């Protein structure tokens, strides 16, 4: 017996309705765009420390500049690895372009303070007066 | 007249039945539901601890105006200790003391934290959070 395709089985003149597929595909595209943006701001491999209280519950302004400090002391700026000696220059440039941007520091909970210090020093050298240390609610 | 481009109502689109086709709406609703569940997991609940970054060399304790307290955080014998916020003591005791403080005492207070390199970052952040929760402003040296 010969196999029949989907189109063969359809009544004459019927067409496949692609509207639901387009709806879902569009939603998926939006989903990946938004999650990609979120993931960019949360550097992979960083488990931020937990605190029971304190601080602002939500960011007060738009997209922040994110400095991540990995457990081995490696630095990332907005999701891209960066050497400590280049961080000040990069921060200076980015804050000049976006003077209202907040600076977030996402350092790993297992890092020692000495590994976080280069990020703070670079921010200070870039004339940044305030940073936000990001922690997880809990603990 | 060519009826090919005539507008059709939503009811006409459901073949035969006269009932609106709910399938696309259900599809989209489910995708949006999954999106919110996934983004809530990724984003997670977070705190943002504001820290000032003063320029220049650390100010001597004597030169500081009265509302500024200089705290030193360091480790000794695998214990993290705090000096400057009351007597030298384990960080846990200092955090408990800060939490028990009268809110009016810490309000407007500036605490300048000087931390030794080997101190666990998570411990410093816990102290920082306790101070912010008590109403103090924190500077990191």
Tab-separated table of N, CA and C in Angstrom, chain B residues 2-105:
chain	number	residue	atom	x	y	z
B	2	UNK	N	-14.718	41.397	-6.851
B	2	UNK	CA	-13.798	40.379	-6.351
B	2	UNK	C	-13.863	40.327	-4.824
B	3	UNK	N	-14.224	39.184	-4.267
B	3	UNK	CA	-14.379	39.069	-2.803
B	3	UNK	C	-13.124	38.509	-2.143
B	4	UNK	N	-12.064	38.386	-2.895
B	4	UNK	CA	-10.859	37.750	-2.361
B	4	UNK	C	-10.277	38.494	-1.160
B	5	UNK	N	-10.320	39.835	-1.203
B	5	UNK	CA	-9.705	40.624	-0.130
B	5	UNK	C	-10.726	41.200	0.853
B	6	UNK	N	-11.905	40.636	0.861
B	6	UNK	CA	-12.926	41.098	1.793
B	6	UNK	C	-12.518	40.756	3.224
B	7	UNK	N	-12.795	41.679	4.153
B	7	UNK	CA	-12.483	41.398	5.569
B	7	UNK	C	-13.380	40.307	6.089
B	8	UNK	N	-12.824	39.467	6.928
B	8	UNK	CA	-13.624	38.382	7.513
B	8	UNK	C	-13.585	38.542	9.030
B	9	UNK	N	-14.684	38.219	9.655
B	9	UNK	CA	-14.702	38.295	11.121
B	9	UNK	C	-14.004	37.066	11.678
B	10	UNK	N	-13.622	37.130	12.960
B	10	UNK	CA	-12.904	36.022	13.576
B	10	UNK	C	-13.763	34.753	13.588
B	11	UNK	N	-15.070	34.951	13.637
B	11	UNK	CA	-15.946	33.776	13.676
B	11	UNK	C	-15.922	33.024	12.351
B	12	UNK	N	-15.682	33.788	11.263
B	12	UNK	CA	-15.658	33.124	9.960
B	12	UNK	C	-14.447	32.218	9.814
B	13	UNK	N	-13.392	32.520	10.576
B	13	UNK	CA	-12.146	31.776	10.377
B	13	UNK	C	-12.215	30.359	10.897
B	14	UNK	N	-13.066	30.135	11.870
B	14	UNK	CA	-13.196	28.767	12.362
B	14	UNK	C	-14.069	28.000	11.383
B	15	UNK	N	-13.495	27.012	10.706
B	15	UNK	CA	-14.250	26.381	9.637
B	15	UNK	C	-15.483	25.662	10.167
B	16	UNK	N	-16.583	26.097	9.667
B	16	UNK	CA	-17.812	25.361	9.932
B	16	UNK	C	-18.488	25.649	11.242
B	17	UNK	N	-17.757	25.659	12.331
B	17	UNK	CA	-18.385	25.632	13.650
B	17	UNK	C	-18.953	26.983	14.085
B	18	UNK	N	-18.359	28.082	13.625
B	18	UNK	CA	-18.793	29.388	14.097
B	18	UNK	C	-18.212	29.760	15.445
B	19	UNK	N	-17.319	28.922	15.976
B	19	UNK	CA	-16.680	29.181	17.266
B	19	UNK	C	-15.261	29.688	17.005
B	20	UNK	N	-14.801	30.740	17.731
B	20	UNK	CA	-13.426	31.225	17.501
B	20	UNK	C	-12.404	30.110	17.737
B	21	UNK	N	-11.352	30.136	16.918
B	21	UNK	CA	-10.294	29.120	17.055
B	21	UNK	C	-9.393	29.498	18.226
B	22	UNK	N	-9.425	28.736	19.284
B	22	UNK	CA	-8.680	29.054	20.512
B	22	UNK	C	-7.253	28.535	20.473
B	23	UNK	N	-6.925	27.691	19.513
B	23	UNK	CA	-5.616	27.030	19.521
B	23	UNK	C	-4.439	28.007	19.556
B	24	UNK	N	-4.386	29.040	18.694
B	24	UNK	CA	-3.237	29.958	18.753
B	24	UNK	C	-3.129	30.651	20.100
B	25	UNK	N	-4.280	31.020	20.667
B	25	UNK	CA	-4.228	31.729	21.952
B	25	UNK	C	-3.685	30.806	23.057
B	26	UNK	N	-4.135	29.563	23.030
B	26	UNK	CA	-3.641	28.607	24.029
B	26	UNK	C	-2.146	28.385	23.836
B	27	UNK	N	-1.701	28.253	22.592
B	27	UNK	CA	-0.269	28.083	22.303
B	27	UNK	C	0.544	29.228	22.898
B	28	UNK	N	0.112	30.442	22.566
B	28	UNK	CA	0.860	31.621	23.009
B	28	UNK	C	0.831	31.734	24.536
B	29	UNK	N	-0.319	31.462	25.123
B	29	UNK	CA	-0.435	31.555	26.588
B	29	UNK	C	0.511	30.583	27.273
B	30	UNK	N	0.591	29.377	26.742
B	30	UNK	CA	1.497	28.390	27.343
B	30	UNK	C	2.955	28.812	27.213
B	31	UNK	N	3.294	29.352	26.044
B	31	UNK	CA	4.685	29.793	25.845
B	31	UNK	C	5.014	30.935	26.797
B	32	UNK	N	4.090	31.871	26.956
B	32	UNK	CA	4.319	33.000	27.873
B	32	UNK	C	4.445	32.494	29.315
B	33	UNK	N	3.623	31.532	29.664
B	33	UNK	CA	3.686	30.945	31.015
B	33	UNK	C	5.057	30.324	31.264
B	34	UNK	N	5.528	29.555	30.285
B	34	UNK	CA	6.859	28.933	30.417
B	34	UNK	C	7.930	30.016	30.514
B	35	UNK	N	7.769	31.066	29.712
B	35	UNK	CA	8.737	32.160	29.731
B	35	UNK	C	8.834	32.789	31.125
B	36	UNK	N	7.701	33.067	31.737
B	36	UNK	CA	7.728	33.708	33.062
B	36	UNK	C	8.297	32.758	34.116
B	37	UNK	N	7.972	31.487	34.000
B	37	UNK	CA	8.528	30.522	34.959
B	37	UNK	C	10.047	30.452	34.823
B	38	UNK	N	10.503	30.403	33.564
B	38	UNK	CA	11.954	30.283	33.330
B	38	UNK	C	12.677	31.554	33.752
B	39	UNK	N	12.127	32.711	33.406
B	39	UNK	CA	12.822	33.963	33.738
B	39	UNK	C	12.828	34.203	35.244
B	40	UNK	N	11.768	33.761	35.947
B	40	UNK	CA	11.752	33.901	37.410
B	40	UNK	C	12.857	33.055	38.033
B	41	UNK	N	13.105	31.884	37.447
B	41	UNK	CA	14.174	31.027	37.957
B	41	UNK	C	15.535	31.642	37.688
B	42	UNK	N	15.710	32.180	36.479
B	42	UNK	CA	17.012	32.745	36.111
B	42	UNK	C	17.282	34.026	36.885
B	43	UNK	N	16.288	34.904	36.897
B	43	UNK	CA	16.521	36.211	37.533
B	43	UNK	C	16.706	36.048	39.041
B	44	UNK	N	15.860	35.283	39.681
B	44	UNK	CA	15.987	35.028	41.112
B	44	UNK	C	15.844	36.286	41.937
B	45	UNK	N	15.539	36.131	43.210
B	45	UNK	CA	15.436	37.299	44.069
B	45	UNK	C	16.821	37.770	44.523
B	46	UNK	N	17.084	39.033	44.363
B	46	UNK	CA	18.432	39.552	44.684
B	46	UNK	C	18.341	40.833	45.499
B	47	UNK	N	19.401	41.063	46.264
B	47	UNK	CA	19.585	42.336	46.949
B	47	UNK	C	20.707	43.099	46.267
B	48	UNK	N	20.630	44.409	46.355
B	48	UNK	CA	21.694	45.253	45.808
B	48	UNK	C	22.229	46.119	46.945
B	49	UNK	N	23.418	45.790	47.400
B	49	UNK	CA	24.011	46.511	48.534
B	49	UNK	C	24.841	47.676	48.006
B	50	UNK	N	24.375	48.862	48.279
B	50	UNK	CA	25.080	50.052	47.805
B	50	UNK	C	26.354	50.264	48.616
B	51	UNK	N	27.463	50.498	47.942
B	51	UNK	CA	28.732	50.764	48.625
B	51	UNK	C	29.397	51.978	48.006
B	52	UNK	N	29.843	52.866	48.845
B	52	UNK	CA	30.592	54.030	48.352
B	52	UNK	C	32.038	53.626	48.162
B	53	UNK	N	32.665	54.241	47.177
B	53	UNK	CA	34.091	53.980	46.936
B	53	UNK	C	34.857	55.285	47.094
B	54	UNK	N	35.269	55.608	48.303
B	54	UNK	CA	35.975	56.879	48.492
B	54	UNK	C	37.333	56.851	47.802
B	55	UNK	N	37.723	58.005	47.297
B	55	UNK	CA	39.020	58.090	46.627
B	55	UNK	C	40.119	58.350	47.633
B	56	UNK	N	41.337	58.115	47.180
B	56	UNK	CA	42.495	58.470	47.991
B	56	UNK	C	42.824	57.461	49.069
B	57	UNK	N	43.723	57.817	49.917
B	57	UNK	CA	44.223	56.929	50.965
B	57	UNK	C	43.219	56.852	52.106
B	58	UNK	N	43.226	55.759	52.829
B	58	UNK	CA	42.327	55.655	53.978
B	58	UNK	C	42.555	56.797	54.951
B	59	UNK	N	41.456	57.323	55.416
B	59	UNK	CA	41.530	58.435	56.368
B	59	UNK	C	41.877	57.890	57.739
B	60	UNK	N	42.689	58.612	58.468
B	60	UNK	CA	43.016	58.132	59.805
B	60	UNK	C	41.797	58.272	60.711
B	61	UNK	N	41.692	57.370	61.646
B	61	UNK	CA	40.513	57.348	62.513
B	61	UNK	C	40.347	58.669	63.249
B	62	UNK	N	41.473	59.297	63.600
B	62	UNK	CA	41.395	60.548	64.359
B	62	UNK	C	40.849	61.690	63.512
B	63	UNK	N	41.144	61.628	62.193
B	63	UNK	CA	40.722	62.720	61.317
B	63	UNK	C	39.270	62.584	60.865
B	64	UNK	N	38.674	61.446	61.127
B	64	UNK	CA	37.316	61.227	60.646
B	64	UNK	C	36.320	62.065	61.439
B	65	UNK	N	35.327	62.623	60.762
B	65	UNK	CA	34.264	63.286	61.511
B	65	UNK	C	33.515	62.253	62.350
B	66	UNK	N	32.848	62.703	63.369
B	66	UNK	CA	32.297	61.793	64.372
B	66	UNK	C	31.360	60.707	63.839
B	67	UNK	N	30.484	60.951	62.822
B	67	UNK	CA	29.561	59.876	62.441
B	67	UNK	C	30.212	58.759	61.625
B	68	UNK	N	31.513	58.870	61.327
B	68	UNK	CA	32.167	57.831	60.525
B	68	UNK	C	32.873	56.845	61.443
B	69	UNK	N	32.547	55.580	61.241
B	69	UNK	CA	33.177	54.523	62.021
B	69	UNK	C	34.057	53.718	61.082
B	70	UNK	N	35.257	53.445	61.515
B	70	UNK	CA	36.146	52.664	60.668
B	70	UNK	C	36.228	51.257	61.220
B	71	UNK	N	35.814	50.291	60.415
B	71	UNK	CA	35.834	48.893	60.840
B	71	UNK	C	36.882	48.133	60.048
B	72	UNK	N	37.586	47.264	60.736
B	72	UNK	CA	38.564	46.409	60.059
B	72	UNK	C	38.075	44.977	60.132
B	73	UNK	N	38.112	44.313	58.996
B	73	UNK	CA	37.697	42.908	58.934
B	73	UNK	C	38.916	42.093	58.524
B	74	UNK	N	39.199	41.068	59.278
B	74	UNK	CA	40.393	40.264	59.003
B	74	UNK	C	40.178	38.855	59.526
B	75	UNK	N	41.087	37.974	59.162
B	75	UNK	CA	40.970	36.595	59.645
B	75	UNK	C	42.160	36.269	60.549
B	76	UNK	N	41.861	35.467	61.555
B	76	UNK	CA	42.920	34.961	62.435
B	76	UNK	C	42.485	33.559	62.889
B	77	UNK	N	43.377	32.600	62.743
B	77	UNK	CA	43.080	31.207	63.103
B	77	UNK	C	41.781	30.736	62.452
B	78	UNK	N	41.650	31.009	61.177
B	78	UNK	CA	40.481	30.589	60.387
B	78	UNK	C	39.156	31.205	60.864
B	79	UNK	N	39.242	32.227	61.689
B	79	UNK	CA	38.017	32.905	62.123
B	79	UNK	C	38.042	34.330	61.571
B	80	UNK	N	36.899	34.809	61.134
B	80	UNK	CA	36.808	36.184	60.638
B	80	UNK	C	36.424	37.091	61.796
B	81	UNK	N	37.238	38.099	62.020
B	81	UNK	CA	37.047	39.001	63.159
B	81	UNK	C	36.783	40.426	62.675
B	82	UNK	N	36.139	41.187	63.524
B	82	UNK	CA	35.856	42.598	63.224
B	82	UNK	C	36.392	43.445	64.366
B	83	UNK	N	37.082	44.504	63.987
B	83	UNK	CA	37.576	45.455	64.981
B	83	UNK	C	37.063	46.839	64.575
B	84	UNK	N	36.590	47.591	65.517
B	84	UNK	CA	36.150	48.962	65.215
B	84	UNK	C	34.680	49.175	65.494
B	85	UNK	N	33.886	48.146	65.271
B	85	UNK	CA	32.469	48.243	65.641
B	85	UNK	C	32.378	47.571	67.008
B	86	UNK	N	32.592	48.342	68.026
B	86	UNK	CA	32.702	47.760	69.371
B	86	UNK	C	34.062	47.095	69.516
B	87	UNK	N	34.196	46.183	70.452
B	87	UNK	CA	35.483	45.521	70.667
B	87	UNK	C	35.783	44.518	69.546
B	88	UNK	N	37.025	44.072	69.507
B	88	UNK	CA	37.375	43.045	68.514
B	88	UNK	C	36.602	41.771	68.831
B	89	UNK	N	35.921	41.219	67.838
B	89	UNK	CA	35.086	40.048	68.090
B	89	UNK	C	34.814	39.321	66.774
B	90	UNK	N	34.321	38.084	66.865
B	90	UNK	CA	33.969	37.353	65.648
B	90	UNK	C	32.895	38.099	64.863
B	91	UNK	N	32.951	37.947	63.564
B	91	UNK	CA	32.037	38.709	62.700
B	91	UNK	C	30.578	38.381	62.998
B	92	UNK	N	30.327	37.134	63.387
B	92	UNK	CA	28.949	36.738	63.690
B	92	UNK	C	28.416	37.557	64.873
B	93	UNK	N	29.264	37.732	65.885
B	93	UNK	CA	28.844	38.520	67.048
B	93	UNK	C	28.599	39.975	66.663
B	94	UNK	N	29.470	40.490	65.788
B	94	UNK	CA	29.308	41.883	65.352
B	94	UNK	C	28.003	42.053	64.583
B	95	UNK	N	27.695	41.074	63.729
B	95	UNK	CA	26.448	41.142	62.952
B	95	UNK	C	25.242	41.097	63.890
B	96	UNK	N	25.306	40.223	64.881
B	96	UNK	CA	24.200	40.135	65.844
B	96	UNK	C	24.046	41.436	66.634
B	97	UNK	N	25.184	42.034	66.986
B	97	UNK	CA	25.131	43.297	67.738
B	97	UNK	C	24.527	44.408	66.879
B	98	UNK	N	24.893	44.423	65.605
B	98	UNK	CA	24.343	45.448	64.699
B	98	UNK	C	22.838	45.245	64.540
B	99	UNK	N	22.438	43.983	64.411
B	99	UNK	CA	21.007	43.689	64.237
B	99	UNK	C	20.200	44.089	65.465
B	100	UNK	N	20.850	44.018	66.630
B	100	UNK	CA	20.130	44.335	67.880
B	100	UNK	C	20.158	45.827	68.194
B	101	UNK	N	20.904	46.594	67.372
B	101	UNK	CA	21.058	48.029	67.649
B	101	UNK	C	19.745	48.782	67.465
B	102	UNK	N	19.575	49.843	68.222
B	102	UNK	CA	18.443	50.734	68.038
B	102	UNK	C	18.574	51.387	66.651
B	103	UNK	N	17.554	51.326	65.812
B	103	UNK	CA	17.666	51.866	64.447
B	103	UNK	C	18.125	53.320	64.400
B	104	UNK	N	17.759	54.107	65.403
B	104	UNK	CA	18.146	55.522	65.380
B	104	UNK	C	19.651	55.686	65.591
B	105	UNK	N	20.300	54.695	66.201
B	105	UNK	CA	21.740	54.777	66.456
B	105	UNK	C	22.536	54.740	65.148
